[in-house]
PDB file of N, CA, C and O in Angstrom:
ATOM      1  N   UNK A  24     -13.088   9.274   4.502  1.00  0.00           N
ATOM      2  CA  UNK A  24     -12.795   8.885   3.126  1.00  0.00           C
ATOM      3  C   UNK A  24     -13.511   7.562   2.854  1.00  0.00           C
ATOM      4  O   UNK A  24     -13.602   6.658   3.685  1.00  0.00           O
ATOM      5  N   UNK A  25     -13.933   7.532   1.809  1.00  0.00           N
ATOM      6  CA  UNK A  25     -14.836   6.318   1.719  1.00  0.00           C
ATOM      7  C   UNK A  25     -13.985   5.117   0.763  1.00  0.00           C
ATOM      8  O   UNK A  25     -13.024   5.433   0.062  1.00  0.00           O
ATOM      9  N   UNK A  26     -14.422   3.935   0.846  1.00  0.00           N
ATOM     10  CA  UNK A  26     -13.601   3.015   0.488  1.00  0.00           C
ATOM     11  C   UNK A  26     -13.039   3.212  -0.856  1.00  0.00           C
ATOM     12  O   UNK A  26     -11.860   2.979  -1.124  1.00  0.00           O
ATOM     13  N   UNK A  27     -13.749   3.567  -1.537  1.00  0.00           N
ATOM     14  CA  UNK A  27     -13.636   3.821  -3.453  1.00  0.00           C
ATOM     15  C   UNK A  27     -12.516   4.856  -3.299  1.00  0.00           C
ATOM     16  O   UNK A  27     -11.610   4.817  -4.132  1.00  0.00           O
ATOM     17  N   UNK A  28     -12.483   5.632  -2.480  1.00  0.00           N
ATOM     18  CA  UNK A  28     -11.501   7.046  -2.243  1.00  0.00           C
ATOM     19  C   UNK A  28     -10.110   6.016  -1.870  1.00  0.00           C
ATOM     20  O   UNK A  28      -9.356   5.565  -2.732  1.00  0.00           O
ATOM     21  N   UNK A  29     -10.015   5.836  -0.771  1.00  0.00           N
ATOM     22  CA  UNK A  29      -9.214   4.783  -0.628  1.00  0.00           C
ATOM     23  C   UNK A  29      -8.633   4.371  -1.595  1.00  0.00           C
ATOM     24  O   UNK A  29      -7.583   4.941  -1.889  1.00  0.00           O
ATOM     25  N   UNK A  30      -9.127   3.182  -2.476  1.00  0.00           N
ATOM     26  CA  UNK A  30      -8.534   2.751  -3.557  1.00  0.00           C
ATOM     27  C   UNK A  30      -8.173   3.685  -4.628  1.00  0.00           C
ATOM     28  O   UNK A  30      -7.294   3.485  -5.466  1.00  0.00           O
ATOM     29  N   UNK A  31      -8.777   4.520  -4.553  1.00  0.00           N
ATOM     30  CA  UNK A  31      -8.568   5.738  -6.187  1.00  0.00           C
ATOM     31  C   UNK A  31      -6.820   5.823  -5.331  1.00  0.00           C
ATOM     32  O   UNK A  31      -5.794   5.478  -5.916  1.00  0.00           O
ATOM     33  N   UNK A  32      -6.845   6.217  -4.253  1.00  0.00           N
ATOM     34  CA  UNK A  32      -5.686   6.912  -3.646  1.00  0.00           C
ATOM     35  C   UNK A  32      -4.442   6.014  -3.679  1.00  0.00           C
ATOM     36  O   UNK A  32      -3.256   6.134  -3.984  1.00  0.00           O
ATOM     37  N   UNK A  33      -5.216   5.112  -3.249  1.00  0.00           N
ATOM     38  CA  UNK A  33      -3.536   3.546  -3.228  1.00  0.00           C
ATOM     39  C   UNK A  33      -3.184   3.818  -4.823  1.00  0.00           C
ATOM     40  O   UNK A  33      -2.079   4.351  -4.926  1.00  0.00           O
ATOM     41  N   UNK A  34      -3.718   3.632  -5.863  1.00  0.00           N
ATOM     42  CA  UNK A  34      -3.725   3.331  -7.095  1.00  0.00           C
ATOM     43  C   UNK A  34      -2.838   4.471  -7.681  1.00  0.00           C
ATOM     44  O   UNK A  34      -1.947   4.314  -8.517  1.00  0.00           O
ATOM     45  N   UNK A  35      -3.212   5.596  -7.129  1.00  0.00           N
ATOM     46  CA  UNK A  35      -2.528   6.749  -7.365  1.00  0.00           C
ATOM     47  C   UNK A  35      -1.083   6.936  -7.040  1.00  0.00           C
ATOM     48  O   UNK A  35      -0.275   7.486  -7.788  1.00  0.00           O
ATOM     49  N   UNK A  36      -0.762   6.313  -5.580  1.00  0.00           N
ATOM     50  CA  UNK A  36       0.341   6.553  -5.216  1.00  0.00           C
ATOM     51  C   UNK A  36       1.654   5.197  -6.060  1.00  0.00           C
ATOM     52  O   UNK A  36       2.853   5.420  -6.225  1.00  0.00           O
ATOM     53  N   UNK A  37       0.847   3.772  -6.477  1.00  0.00           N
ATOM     54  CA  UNK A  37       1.166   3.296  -6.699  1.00  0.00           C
ATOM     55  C   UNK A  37       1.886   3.929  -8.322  1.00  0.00           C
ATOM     56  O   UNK A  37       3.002   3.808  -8.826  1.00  0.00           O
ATOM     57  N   UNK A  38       0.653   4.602  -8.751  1.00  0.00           N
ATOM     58  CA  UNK A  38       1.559   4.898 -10.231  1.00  0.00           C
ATOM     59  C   UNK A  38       2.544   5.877 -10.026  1.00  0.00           C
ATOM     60  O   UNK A  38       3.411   6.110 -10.868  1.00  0.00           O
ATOM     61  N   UNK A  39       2.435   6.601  -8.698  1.00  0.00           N
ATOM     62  CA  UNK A  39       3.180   7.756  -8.534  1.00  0.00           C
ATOM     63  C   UNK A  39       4.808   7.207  -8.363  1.00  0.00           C
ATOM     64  O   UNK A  39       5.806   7.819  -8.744  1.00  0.00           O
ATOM     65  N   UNK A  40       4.768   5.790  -7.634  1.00  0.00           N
ATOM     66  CA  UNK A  40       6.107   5.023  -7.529  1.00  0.00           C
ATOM     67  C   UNK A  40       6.436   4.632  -8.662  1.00  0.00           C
ATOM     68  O   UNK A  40       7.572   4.873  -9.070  1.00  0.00           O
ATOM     69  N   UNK A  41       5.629   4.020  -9.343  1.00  0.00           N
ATOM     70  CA  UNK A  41       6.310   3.719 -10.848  1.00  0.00           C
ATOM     71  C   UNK A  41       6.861   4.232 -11.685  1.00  0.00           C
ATOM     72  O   UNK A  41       7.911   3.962 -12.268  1.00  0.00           O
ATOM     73  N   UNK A  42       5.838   5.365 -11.821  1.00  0.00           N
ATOM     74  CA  UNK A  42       6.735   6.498 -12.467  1.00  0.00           C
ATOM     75  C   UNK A  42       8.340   6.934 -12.077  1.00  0.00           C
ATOM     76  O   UNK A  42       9.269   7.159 -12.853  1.00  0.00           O
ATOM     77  N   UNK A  43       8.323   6.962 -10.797  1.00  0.00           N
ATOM     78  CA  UNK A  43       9.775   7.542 -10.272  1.00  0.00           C
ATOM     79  C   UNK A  43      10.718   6.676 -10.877  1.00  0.00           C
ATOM     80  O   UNK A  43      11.853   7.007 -11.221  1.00  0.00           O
ATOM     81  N   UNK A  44      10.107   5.333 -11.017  1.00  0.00           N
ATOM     82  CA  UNK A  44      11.158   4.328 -10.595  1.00  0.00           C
ATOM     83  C   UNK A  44      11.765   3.908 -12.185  1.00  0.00           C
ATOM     84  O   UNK A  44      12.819   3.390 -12.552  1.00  0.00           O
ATOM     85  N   UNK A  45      10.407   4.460 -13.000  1.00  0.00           N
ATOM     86  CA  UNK A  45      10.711   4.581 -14.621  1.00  0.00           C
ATOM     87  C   UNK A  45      11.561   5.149 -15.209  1.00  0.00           C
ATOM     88  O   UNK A  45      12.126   4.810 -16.249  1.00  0.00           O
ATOM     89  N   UNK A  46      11.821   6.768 -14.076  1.00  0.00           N
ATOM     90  CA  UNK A  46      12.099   7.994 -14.693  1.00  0.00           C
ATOM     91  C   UNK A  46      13.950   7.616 -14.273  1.00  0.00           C
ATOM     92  O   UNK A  46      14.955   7.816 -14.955  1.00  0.00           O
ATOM     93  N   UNK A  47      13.802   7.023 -12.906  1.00  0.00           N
ATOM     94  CA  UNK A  47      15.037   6.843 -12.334  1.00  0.00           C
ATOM     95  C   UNK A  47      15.813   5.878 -13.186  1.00  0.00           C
ATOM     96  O   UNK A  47      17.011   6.149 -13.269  1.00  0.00           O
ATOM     97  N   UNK A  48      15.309   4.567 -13.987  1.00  0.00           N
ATOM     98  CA  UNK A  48      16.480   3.527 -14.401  1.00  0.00           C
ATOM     99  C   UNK A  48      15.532   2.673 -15.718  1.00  0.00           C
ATOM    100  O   UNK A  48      16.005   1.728 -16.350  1.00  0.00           O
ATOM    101  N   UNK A  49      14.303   3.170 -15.918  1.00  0.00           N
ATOM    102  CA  UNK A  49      13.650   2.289 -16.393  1.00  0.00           C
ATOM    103  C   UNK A  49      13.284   1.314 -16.055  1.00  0.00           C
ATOM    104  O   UNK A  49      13.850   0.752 -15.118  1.00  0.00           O
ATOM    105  N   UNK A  50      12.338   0.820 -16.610  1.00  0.00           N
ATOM    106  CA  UNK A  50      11.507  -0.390 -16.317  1.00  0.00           C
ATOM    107  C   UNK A  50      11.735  -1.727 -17.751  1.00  0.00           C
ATOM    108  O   UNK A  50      11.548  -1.380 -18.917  1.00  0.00           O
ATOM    109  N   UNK A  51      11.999  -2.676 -17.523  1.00  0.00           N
ATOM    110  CA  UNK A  51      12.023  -4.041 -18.483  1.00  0.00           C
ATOM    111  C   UNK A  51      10.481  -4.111 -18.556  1.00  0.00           C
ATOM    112  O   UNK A  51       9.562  -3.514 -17.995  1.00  0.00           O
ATOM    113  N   UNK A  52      10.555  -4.819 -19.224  1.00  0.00           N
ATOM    114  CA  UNK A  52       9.333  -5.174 -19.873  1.00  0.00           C
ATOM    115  C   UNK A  52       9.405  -6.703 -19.418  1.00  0.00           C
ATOM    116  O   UNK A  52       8.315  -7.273 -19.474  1.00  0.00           O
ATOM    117  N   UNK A  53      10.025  -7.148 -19.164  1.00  0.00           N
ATOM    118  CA  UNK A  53      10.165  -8.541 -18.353  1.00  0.00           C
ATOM    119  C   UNK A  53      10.366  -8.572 -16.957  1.00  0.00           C
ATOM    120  O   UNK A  53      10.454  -9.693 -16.456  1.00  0.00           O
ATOM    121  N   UNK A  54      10.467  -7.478 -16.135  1.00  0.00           N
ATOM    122  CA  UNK A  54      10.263  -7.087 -14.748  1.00  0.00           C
ATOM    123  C   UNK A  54       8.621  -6.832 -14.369  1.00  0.00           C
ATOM    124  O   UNK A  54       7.974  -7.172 -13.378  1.00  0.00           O
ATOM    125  N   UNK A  55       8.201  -6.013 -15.709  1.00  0.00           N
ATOM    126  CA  UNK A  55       6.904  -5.597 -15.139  1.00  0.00           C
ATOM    127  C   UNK A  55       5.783  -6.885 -15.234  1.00  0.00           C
ATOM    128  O   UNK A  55       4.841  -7.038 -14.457  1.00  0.00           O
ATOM    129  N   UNK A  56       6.115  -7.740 -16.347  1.00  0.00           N
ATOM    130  CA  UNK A  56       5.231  -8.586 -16.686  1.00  0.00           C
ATOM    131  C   UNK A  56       5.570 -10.204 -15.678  1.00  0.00           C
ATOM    132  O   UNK A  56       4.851 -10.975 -15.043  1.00  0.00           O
ATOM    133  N   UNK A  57       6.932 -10.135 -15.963  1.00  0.00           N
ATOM    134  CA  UNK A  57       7.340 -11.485 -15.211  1.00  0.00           C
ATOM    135  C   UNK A  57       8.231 -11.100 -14.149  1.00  0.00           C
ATOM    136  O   UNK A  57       9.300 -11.711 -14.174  1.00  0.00           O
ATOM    137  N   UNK A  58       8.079 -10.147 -13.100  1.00  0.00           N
ATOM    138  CA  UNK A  58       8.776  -9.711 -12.010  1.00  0.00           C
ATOM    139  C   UNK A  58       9.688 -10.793 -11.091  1.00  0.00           C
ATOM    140  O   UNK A  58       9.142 -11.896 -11.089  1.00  0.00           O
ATOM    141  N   UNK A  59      10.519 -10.771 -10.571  1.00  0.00           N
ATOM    142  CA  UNK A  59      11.096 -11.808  -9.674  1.00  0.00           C
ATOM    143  C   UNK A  59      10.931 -11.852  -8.564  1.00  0.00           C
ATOM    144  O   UNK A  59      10.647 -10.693  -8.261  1.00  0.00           O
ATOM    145  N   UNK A  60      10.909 -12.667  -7.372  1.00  0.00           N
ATOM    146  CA  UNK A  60      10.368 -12.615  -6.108  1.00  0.00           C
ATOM    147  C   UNK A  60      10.995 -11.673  -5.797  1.00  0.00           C
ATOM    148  O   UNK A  60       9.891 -11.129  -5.821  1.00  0.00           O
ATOM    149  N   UNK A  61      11.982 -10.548  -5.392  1.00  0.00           N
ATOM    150  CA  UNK A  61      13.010  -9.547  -4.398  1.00  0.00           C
ATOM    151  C   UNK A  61      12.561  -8.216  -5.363  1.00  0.00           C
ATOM    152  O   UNK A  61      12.837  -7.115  -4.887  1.00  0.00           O
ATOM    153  N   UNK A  62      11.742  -8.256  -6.972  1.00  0.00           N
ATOM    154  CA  UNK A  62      11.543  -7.020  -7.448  1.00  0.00           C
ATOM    155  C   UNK A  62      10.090  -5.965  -6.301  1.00  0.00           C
ATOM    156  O   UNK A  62       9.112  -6.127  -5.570  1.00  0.00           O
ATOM    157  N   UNK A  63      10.679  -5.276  -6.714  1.00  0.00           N
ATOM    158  CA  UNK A  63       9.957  -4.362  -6.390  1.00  0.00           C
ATOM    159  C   UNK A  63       8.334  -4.275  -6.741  1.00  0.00           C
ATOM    160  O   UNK A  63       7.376  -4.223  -5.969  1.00  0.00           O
ATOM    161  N   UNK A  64       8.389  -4.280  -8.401  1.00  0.00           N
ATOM    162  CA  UNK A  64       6.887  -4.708  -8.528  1.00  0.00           C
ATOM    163  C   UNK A  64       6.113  -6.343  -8.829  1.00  0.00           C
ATOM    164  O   UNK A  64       5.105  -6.641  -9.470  1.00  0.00           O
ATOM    165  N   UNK A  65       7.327  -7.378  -7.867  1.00  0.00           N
ATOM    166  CA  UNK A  65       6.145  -8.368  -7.748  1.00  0.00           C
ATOM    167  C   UNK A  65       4.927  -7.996  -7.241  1.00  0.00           C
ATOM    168  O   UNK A  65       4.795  -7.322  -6.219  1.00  0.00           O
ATOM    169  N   UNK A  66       4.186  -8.340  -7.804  1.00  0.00           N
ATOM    170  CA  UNK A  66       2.854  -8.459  -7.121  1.00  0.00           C
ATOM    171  C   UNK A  66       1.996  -6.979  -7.807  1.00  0.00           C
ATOM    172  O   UNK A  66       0.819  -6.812  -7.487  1.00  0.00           O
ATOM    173  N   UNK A  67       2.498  -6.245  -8.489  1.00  0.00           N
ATOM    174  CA  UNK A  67       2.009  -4.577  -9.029  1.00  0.00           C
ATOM    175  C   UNK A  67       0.553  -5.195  -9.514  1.00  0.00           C
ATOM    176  O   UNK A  67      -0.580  -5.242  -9.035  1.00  0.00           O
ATOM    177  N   UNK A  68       1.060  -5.545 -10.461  1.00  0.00           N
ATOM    178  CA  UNK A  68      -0.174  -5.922 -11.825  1.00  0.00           C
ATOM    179  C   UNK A  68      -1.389  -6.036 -11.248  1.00  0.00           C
ATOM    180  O   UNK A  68      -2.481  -5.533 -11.512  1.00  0.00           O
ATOM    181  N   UNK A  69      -0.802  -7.206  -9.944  1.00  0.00           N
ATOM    182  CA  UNK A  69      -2.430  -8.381  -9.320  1.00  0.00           C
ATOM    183  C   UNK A  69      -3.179  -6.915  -8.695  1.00  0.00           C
ATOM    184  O   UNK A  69      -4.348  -6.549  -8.819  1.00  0.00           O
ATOM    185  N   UNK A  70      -2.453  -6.491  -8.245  1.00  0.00           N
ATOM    186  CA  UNK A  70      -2.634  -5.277  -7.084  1.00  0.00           C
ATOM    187  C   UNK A  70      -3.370  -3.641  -7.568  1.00  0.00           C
ATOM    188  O   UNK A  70      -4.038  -2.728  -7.081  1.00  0.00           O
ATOM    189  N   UNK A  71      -2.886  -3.939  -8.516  1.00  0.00           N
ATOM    190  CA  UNK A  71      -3.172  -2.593  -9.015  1.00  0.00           C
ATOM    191  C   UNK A  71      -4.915  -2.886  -9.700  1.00  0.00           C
ATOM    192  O   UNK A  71      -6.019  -2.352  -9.594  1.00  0.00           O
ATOM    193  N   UNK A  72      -4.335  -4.004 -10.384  1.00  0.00           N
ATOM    194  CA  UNK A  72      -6.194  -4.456 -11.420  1.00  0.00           C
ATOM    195  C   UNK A  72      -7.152  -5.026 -10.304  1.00  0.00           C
ATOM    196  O   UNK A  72      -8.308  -5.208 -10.687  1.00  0.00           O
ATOM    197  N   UNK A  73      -6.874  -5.340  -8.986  1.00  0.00           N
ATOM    198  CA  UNK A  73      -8.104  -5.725  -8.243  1.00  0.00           C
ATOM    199  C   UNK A  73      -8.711  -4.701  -7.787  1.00  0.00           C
ATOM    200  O   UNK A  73      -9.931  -4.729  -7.620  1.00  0.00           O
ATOM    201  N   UNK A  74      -7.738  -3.283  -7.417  1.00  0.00           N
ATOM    202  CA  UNK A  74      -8.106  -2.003  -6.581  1.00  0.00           C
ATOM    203  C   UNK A  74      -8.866  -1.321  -8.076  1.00  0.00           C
ATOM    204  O   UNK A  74      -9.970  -0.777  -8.072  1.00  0.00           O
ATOM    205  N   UNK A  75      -8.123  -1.475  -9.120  1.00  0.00           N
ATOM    206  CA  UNK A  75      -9.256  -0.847 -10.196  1.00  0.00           C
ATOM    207  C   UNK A  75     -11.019  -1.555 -10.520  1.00  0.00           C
ATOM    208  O   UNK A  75     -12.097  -1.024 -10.790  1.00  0.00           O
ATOM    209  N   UNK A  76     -10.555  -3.026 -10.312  1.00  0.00           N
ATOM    210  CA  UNK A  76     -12.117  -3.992 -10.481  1.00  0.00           C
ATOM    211  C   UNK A  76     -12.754  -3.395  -9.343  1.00  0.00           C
ATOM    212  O   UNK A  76     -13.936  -3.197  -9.625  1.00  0.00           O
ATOM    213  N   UNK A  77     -12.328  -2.823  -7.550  1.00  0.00           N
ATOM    214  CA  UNK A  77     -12.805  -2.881  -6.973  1.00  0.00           C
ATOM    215  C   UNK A  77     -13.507  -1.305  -6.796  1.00  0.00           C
ATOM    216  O   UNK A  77     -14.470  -1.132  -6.050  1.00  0.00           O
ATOM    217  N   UNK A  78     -12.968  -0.344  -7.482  1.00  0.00           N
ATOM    218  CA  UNK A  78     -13.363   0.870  -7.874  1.00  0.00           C
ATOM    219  C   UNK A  78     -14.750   0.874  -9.012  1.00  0.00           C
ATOM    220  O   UNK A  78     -15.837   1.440  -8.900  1.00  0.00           O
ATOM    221  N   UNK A  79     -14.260   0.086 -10.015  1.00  0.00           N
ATOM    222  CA  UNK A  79     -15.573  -0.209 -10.741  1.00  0.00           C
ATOM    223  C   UNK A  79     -16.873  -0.899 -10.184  1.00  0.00           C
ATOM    224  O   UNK A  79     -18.019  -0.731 -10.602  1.00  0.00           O
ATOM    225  N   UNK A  80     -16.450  -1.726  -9.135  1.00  0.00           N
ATOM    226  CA  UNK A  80     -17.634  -2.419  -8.180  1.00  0.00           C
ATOM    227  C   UNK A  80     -18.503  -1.342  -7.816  1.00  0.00           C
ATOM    228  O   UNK A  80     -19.600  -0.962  -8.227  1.00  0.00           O
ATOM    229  N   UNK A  81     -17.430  -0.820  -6.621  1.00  0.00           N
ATOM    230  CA  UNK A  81     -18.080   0.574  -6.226  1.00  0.00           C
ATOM    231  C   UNK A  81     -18.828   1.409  -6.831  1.00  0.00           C
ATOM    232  O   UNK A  81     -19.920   1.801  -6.419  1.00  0.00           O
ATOM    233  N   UNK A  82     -18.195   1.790  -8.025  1.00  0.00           N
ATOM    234  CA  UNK A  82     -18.978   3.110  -8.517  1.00  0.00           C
ATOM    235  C   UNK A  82     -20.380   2.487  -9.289  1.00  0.00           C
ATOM    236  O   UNK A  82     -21.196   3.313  -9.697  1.00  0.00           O
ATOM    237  N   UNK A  83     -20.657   1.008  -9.488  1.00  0.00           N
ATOM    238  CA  UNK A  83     -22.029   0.117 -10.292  1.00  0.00           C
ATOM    239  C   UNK A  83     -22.348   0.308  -8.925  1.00  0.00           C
ATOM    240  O   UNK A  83     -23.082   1.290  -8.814  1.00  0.00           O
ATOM    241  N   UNK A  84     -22.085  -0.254  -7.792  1.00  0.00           N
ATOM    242  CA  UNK A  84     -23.053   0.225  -6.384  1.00  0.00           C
ATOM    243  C   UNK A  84     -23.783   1.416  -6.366  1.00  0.00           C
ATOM    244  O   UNK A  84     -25.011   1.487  -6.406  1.00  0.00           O
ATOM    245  N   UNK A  85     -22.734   2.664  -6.285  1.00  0.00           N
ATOM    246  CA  UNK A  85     -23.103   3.738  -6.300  1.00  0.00           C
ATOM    247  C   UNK A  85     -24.302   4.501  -7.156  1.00  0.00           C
ATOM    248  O   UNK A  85     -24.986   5.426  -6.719  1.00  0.00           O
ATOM    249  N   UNK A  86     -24.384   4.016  -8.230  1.00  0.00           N
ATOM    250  CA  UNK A  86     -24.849   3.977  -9.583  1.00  0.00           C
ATOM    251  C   UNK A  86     -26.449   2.945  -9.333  1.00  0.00           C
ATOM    252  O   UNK A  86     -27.561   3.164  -9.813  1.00  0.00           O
ATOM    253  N   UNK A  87     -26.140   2.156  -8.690  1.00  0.00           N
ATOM    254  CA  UNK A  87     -27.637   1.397  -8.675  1.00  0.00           C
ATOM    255  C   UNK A  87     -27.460  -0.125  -9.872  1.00  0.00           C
ATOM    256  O   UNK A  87     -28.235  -1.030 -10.182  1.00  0.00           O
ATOM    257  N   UNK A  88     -26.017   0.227 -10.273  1.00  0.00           N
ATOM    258  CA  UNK A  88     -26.501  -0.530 -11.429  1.00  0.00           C
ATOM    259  C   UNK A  88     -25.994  -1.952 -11.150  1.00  0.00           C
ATOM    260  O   UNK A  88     -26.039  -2.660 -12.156  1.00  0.00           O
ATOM    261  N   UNK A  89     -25.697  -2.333 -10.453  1.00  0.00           N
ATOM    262  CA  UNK A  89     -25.257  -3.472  -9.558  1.00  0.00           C
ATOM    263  C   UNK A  89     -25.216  -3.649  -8.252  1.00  0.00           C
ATOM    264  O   UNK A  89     -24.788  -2.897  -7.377  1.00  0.00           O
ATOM    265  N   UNK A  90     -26.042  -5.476  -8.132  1.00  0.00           N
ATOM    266  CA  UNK A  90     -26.800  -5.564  -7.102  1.00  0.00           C
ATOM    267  C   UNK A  90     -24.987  -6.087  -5.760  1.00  0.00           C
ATOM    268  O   UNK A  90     -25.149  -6.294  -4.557  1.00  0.00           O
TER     269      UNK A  90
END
């Protein structure tokens, strides 16, 4: 599996938890944005948008179109 696969996959499973966790009790809108250290998605946001920047890296590699 190549690294870009990798990340497509984390990213995937990550929304796959969110969802559950949406479907199960909902989500605040002040959890997701301003999470608390013991929540669950501290840290989602940072995590989720670097594995997407780092998918877009990849695929401008792949592409030629970035050095």
């Amino acid at each position: 599996m190549s690294d870009k696969q990798a990340k497509i996959k984390k990213m995937l499973e990550m929304q796959h938890k969110f969802i559950e966790r949406e479907h199960a009790g909902g989500v605040l809108m002040e959890e997701y944005f301003t999470p608390s250290d013991d929540s669950p998605l501290k840290g989602y946001r940072d995590e989720y948008r670097d594995l997407a920047m780092g998918v877009v890296g990849d695929a401008h590699k792949e592409r030629g179109s970035q050095e």
